[in-house]
Short mmCIF file of C-alpha atoms in Angstrom, two decimals:
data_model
loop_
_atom_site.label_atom_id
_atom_site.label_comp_id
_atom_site.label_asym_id
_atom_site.label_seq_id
_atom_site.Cartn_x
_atom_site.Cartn_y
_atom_site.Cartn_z
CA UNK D 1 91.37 12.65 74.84
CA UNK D 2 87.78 10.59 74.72
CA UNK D 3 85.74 9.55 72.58
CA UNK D 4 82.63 11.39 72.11
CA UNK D 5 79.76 10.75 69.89
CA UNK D 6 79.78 12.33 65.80
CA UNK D 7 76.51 13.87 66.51
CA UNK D 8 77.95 15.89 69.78
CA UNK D 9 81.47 16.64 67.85
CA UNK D 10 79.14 18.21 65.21
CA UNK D 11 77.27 19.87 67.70
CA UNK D 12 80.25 21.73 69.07
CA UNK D 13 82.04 22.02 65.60
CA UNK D 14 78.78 23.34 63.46
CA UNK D 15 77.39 24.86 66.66
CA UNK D 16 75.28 28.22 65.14
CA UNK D 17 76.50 27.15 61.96
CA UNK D 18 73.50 26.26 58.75
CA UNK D 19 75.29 23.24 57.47
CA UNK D 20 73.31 20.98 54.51
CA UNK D 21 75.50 17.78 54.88
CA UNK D 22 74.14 15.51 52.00
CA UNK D 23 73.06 15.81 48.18
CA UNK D 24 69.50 16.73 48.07
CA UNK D 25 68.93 17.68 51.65
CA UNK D 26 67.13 21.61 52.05
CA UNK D 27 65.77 23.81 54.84
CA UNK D 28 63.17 26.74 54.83
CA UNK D 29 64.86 29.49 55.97
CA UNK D 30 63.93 33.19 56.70
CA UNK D 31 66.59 35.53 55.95
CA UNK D 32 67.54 38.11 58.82
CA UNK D 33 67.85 40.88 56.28
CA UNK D 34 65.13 43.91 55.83
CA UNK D 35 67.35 45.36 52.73
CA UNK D 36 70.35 44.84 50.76
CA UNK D 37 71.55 47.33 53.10
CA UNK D 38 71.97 45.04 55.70
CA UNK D 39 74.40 42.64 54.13
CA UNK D 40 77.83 42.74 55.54
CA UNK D 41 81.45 41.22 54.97
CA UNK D 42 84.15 41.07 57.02
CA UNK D 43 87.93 40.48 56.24
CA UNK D 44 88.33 37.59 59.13
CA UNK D 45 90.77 35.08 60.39
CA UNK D 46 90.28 31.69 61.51
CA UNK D 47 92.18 30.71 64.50
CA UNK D 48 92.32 27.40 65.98
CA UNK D 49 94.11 27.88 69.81
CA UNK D 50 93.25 26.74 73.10
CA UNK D 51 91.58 29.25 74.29
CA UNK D 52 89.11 29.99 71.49
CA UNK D 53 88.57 28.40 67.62
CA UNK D 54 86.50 30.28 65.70
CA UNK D 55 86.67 33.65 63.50
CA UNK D 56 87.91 36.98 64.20
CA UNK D 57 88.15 40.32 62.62
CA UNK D 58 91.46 41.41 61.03
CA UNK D 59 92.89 44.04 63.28
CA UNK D 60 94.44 45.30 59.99
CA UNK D 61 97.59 47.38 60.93
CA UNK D 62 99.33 45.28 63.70
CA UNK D 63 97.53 42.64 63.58
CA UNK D 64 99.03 39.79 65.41
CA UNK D 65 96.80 37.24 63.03
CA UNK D 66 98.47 38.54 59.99
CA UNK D 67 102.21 38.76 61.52
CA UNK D 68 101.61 35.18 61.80
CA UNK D 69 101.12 34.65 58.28
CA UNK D 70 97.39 33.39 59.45
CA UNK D 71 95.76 34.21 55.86
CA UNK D 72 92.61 36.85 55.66
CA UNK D 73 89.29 35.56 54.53
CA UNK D 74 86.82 38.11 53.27
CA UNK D 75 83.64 36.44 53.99
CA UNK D 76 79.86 36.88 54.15
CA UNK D 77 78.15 35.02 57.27
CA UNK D 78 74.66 35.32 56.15
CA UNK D 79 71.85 35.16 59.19
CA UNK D 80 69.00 33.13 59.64
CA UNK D 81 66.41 31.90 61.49
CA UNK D 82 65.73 28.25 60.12
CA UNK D 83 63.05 26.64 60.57
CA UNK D 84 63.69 23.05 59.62
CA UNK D 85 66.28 23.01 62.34
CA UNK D 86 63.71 23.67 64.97
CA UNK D 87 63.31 27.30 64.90
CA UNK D 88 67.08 28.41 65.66
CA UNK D 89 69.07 31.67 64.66
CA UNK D 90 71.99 30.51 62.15
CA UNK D 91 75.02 31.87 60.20
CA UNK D 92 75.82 30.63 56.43
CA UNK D 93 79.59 30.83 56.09
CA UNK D 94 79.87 31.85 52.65
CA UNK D 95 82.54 33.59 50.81
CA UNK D 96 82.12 37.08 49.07
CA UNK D 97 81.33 35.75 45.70
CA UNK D 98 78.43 34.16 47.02
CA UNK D 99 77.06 37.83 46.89
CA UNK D 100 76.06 37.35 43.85
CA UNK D 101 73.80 34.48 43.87
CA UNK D 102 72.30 36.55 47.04
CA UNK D 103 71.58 38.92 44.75
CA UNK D 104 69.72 37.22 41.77
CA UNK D 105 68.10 34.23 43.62
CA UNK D 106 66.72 36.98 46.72
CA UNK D 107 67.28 40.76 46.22
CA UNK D 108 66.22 41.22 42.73
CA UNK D 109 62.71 39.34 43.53
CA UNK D 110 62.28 40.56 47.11
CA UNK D 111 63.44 43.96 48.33
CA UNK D 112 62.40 43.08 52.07
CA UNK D 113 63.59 38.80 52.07
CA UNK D 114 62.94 38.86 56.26
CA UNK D 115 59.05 39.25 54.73
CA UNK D 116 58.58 35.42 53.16
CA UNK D 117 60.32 32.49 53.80
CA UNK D 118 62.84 30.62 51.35
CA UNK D 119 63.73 27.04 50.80
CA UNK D 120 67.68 26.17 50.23
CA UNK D 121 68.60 22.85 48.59
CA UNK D 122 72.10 21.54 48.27
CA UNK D 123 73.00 19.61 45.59
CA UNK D 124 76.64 17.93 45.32
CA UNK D 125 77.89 14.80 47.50
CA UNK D 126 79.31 16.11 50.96
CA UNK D 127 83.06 17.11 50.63
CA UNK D 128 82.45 17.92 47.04
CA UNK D 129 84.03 21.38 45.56
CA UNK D 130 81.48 21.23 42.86
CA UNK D 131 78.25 21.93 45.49
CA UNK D 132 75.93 24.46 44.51
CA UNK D 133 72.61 25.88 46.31
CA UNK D 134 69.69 26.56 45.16
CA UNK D 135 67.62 29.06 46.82
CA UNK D 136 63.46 29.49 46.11
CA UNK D 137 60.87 31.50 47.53
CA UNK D 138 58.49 28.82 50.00
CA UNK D 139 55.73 31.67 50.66
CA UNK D 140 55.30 34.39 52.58
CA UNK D 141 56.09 34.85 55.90
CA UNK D 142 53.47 34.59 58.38
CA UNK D 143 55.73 32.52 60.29
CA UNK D 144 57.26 34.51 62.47
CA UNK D 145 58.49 38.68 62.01
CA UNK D 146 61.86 39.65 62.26
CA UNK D 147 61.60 41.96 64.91
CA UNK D 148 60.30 38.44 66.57
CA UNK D 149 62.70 36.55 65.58
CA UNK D 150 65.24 38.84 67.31
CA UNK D 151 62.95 39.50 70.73
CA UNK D 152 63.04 35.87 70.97
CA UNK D 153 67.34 36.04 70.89
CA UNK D 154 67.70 39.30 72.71
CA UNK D 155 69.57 40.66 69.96
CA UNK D 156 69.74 42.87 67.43
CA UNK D 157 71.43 43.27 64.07
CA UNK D 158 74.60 43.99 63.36
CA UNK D 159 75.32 42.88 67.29
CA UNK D 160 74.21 38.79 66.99
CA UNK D 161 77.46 38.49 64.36
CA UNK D 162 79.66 38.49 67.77
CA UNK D 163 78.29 35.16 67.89
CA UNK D 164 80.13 33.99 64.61
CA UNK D 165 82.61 36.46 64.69
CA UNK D 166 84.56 38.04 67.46
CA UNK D 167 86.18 41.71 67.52
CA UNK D 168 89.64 41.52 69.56
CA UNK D 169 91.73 44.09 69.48
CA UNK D 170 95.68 43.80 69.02
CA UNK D 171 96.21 43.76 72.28
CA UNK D 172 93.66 40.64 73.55
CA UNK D 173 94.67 38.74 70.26
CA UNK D 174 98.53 39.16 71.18
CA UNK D 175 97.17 37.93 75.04
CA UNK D 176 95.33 34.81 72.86
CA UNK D 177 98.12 34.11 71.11
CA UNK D 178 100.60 33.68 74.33
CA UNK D 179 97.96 31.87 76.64
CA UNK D 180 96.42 29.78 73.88
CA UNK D 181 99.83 27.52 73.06
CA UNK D 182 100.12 29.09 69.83
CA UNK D 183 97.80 29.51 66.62
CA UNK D 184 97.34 27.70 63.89
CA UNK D 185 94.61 28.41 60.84
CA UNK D 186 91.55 26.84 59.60
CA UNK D 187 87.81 27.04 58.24
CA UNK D 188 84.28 25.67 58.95
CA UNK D 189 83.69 22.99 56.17
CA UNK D 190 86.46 24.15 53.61
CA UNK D 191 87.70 21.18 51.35
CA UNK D 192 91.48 21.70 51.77
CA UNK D 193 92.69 19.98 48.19
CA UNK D 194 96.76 20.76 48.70
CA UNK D 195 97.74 17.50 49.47
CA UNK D 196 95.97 15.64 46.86
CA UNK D 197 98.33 14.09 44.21
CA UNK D 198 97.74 14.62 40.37
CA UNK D 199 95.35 12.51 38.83
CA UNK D 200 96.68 10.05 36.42
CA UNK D 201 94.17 8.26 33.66
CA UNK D 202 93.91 4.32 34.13
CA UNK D 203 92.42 2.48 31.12
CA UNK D 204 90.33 0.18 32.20
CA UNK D 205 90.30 -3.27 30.41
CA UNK D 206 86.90 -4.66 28.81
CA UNK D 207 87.84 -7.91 30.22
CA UNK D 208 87.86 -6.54 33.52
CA UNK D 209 84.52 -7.39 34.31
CA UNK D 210 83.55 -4.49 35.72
CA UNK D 211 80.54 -2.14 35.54
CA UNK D 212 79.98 -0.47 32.55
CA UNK D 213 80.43 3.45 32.68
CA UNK D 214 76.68 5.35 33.47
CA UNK D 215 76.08 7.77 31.11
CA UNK D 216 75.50 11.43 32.21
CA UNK D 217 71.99 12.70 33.41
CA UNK D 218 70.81 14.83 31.20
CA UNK D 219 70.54 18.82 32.07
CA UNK D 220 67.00 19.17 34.11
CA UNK D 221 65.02 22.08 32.19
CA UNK D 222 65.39 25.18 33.28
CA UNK D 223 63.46 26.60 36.12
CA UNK D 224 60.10 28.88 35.70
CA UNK D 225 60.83 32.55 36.96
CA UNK D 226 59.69 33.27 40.28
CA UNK D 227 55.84 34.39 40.96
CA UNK D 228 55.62 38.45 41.69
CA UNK D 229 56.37 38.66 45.41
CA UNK D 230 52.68 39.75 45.80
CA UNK D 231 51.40 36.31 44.43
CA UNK D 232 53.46 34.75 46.92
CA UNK D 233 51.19 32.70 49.14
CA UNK D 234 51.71 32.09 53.10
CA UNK D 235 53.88 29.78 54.35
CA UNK D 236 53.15 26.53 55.54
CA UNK D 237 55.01 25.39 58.52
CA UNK D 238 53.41 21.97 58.34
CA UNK D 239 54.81 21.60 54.93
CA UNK D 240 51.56 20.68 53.29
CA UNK D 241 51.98 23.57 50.75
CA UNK D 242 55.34 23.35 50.76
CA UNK D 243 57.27 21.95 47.04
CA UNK D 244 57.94 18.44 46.97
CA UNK D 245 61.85 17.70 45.52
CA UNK D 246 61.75 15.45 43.22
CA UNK D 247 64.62 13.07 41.52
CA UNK D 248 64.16 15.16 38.44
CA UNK D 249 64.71 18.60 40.13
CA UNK D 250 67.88 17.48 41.22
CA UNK D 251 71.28 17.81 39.12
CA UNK D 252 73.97 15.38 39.40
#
């Protein structure tokens, strides 16, 4: 097998994925949902064969996925169109407990999200289980509509999750099975921490010469509540108007 460049073996690997790599990085986003009606989860499998890697839906009873001890992952692939990217239609791979955060940071505020546009930060190291996501309203969407949005795709909602997600039935999984060489499991960007031994405490010696320890940042104060959604002003797309992240908005 060849070489090929990081940036292409992301490409392929991440490819309709919304993936914030680094501590601090963020995107403004617009949500492809018109109500909390349209969020959906799926009970899913992630199959790595030669014929296809990527996620399917359980075929519950008979499932050839589950006969092969592949294990279910109830998950919530959240669409949008992002902006930062260069205007491209995106799935968050999130698990069901993410739900919640959907919730408070988006629902509670904004009934219709697909109406403004939203800024996501990350903020943890890449590879680190501790990452959390911030999610604030940018301004209202003048950008672009979500009936545009999906014009522009030739889709429509639920049908674009095909893209993340495929629905086999038993019989064309059993057929991807036998012409794929076999099946094993896996997941976009989940930190697989089995292997890693138990960690043992090492005094260090004061004579060691080396750094001294750096104290904790302290806790950033808390956030002011979100504006009424009617106070929310247009979005900027030049990102004159848009907040500036700062080293003191950012927890460590």
């Amino acid at each position: 097998m060849a070489f090929k460049k990081v940036s292409d073996y992301n490409s392929q690997r991440f490819d309709g994925l919304f993936v914030l790599r680094n501590d601090g990085d963020y995107a403004d986003v617009v949500f492809l949902y018109q109500s909390v009606d349209d969020v959906l989860v799926a009970d899913t499998h992630y199959l790595k064969t030669n014929g296809y890697s990527g996620y399917v839906h359980c075929c519950g009873t008979g499932c050839p996925a589950c006969n092969k001890n592949i294990r279910v992952q109830t998950k919530l692939f959240i669409p949008l169109y992002n902006i930062t990217a260069g205007n491209v239609l995106q799935f968050w791979d999130r698990g069901v407990r993410f739900e919640s955060q959907l919730q408070q940071d988006v629902f509670s505020k904004f009934a219709n999200p697909s109406q403004y546009v939203f800024r996501i930060i990350r903020h943890g190291m890449a590879n680190d289980m501790n990452t959390t996501y911030e999610i604030m309203v940018a301004g209202q969407n003048n950008y672009k509509s979500y009936d545009q949005i999906l014009a522009d795709y030739h889709t429509s909602s639920p049908a674009f999750y095909e893209h993340i997600c495929r629905d086999m039935s038993v019989a064309e999984m059993a057929t991807l099975f036998s012409n794929g060489g076999g099946a094993t499991e896996g997941s976009y960007g989940e930190y697989n921490a089995g292997n890693l031994p138990n960690y043992a405490v090492t005094p260090r010696s004061a004579a060691s010469g080396g750094p001294a320890p750096v104290p904790p940042t302290p806790p950033a104060p808390p956030a002011p509540p979100a504006p009424p959604a009617d106070d929310v002003p247009p979005f900027d797309a030049s990102g004159d108007d848009a907040p500036e992240l700062e080293d003191d908005d950012v927890q460590f």
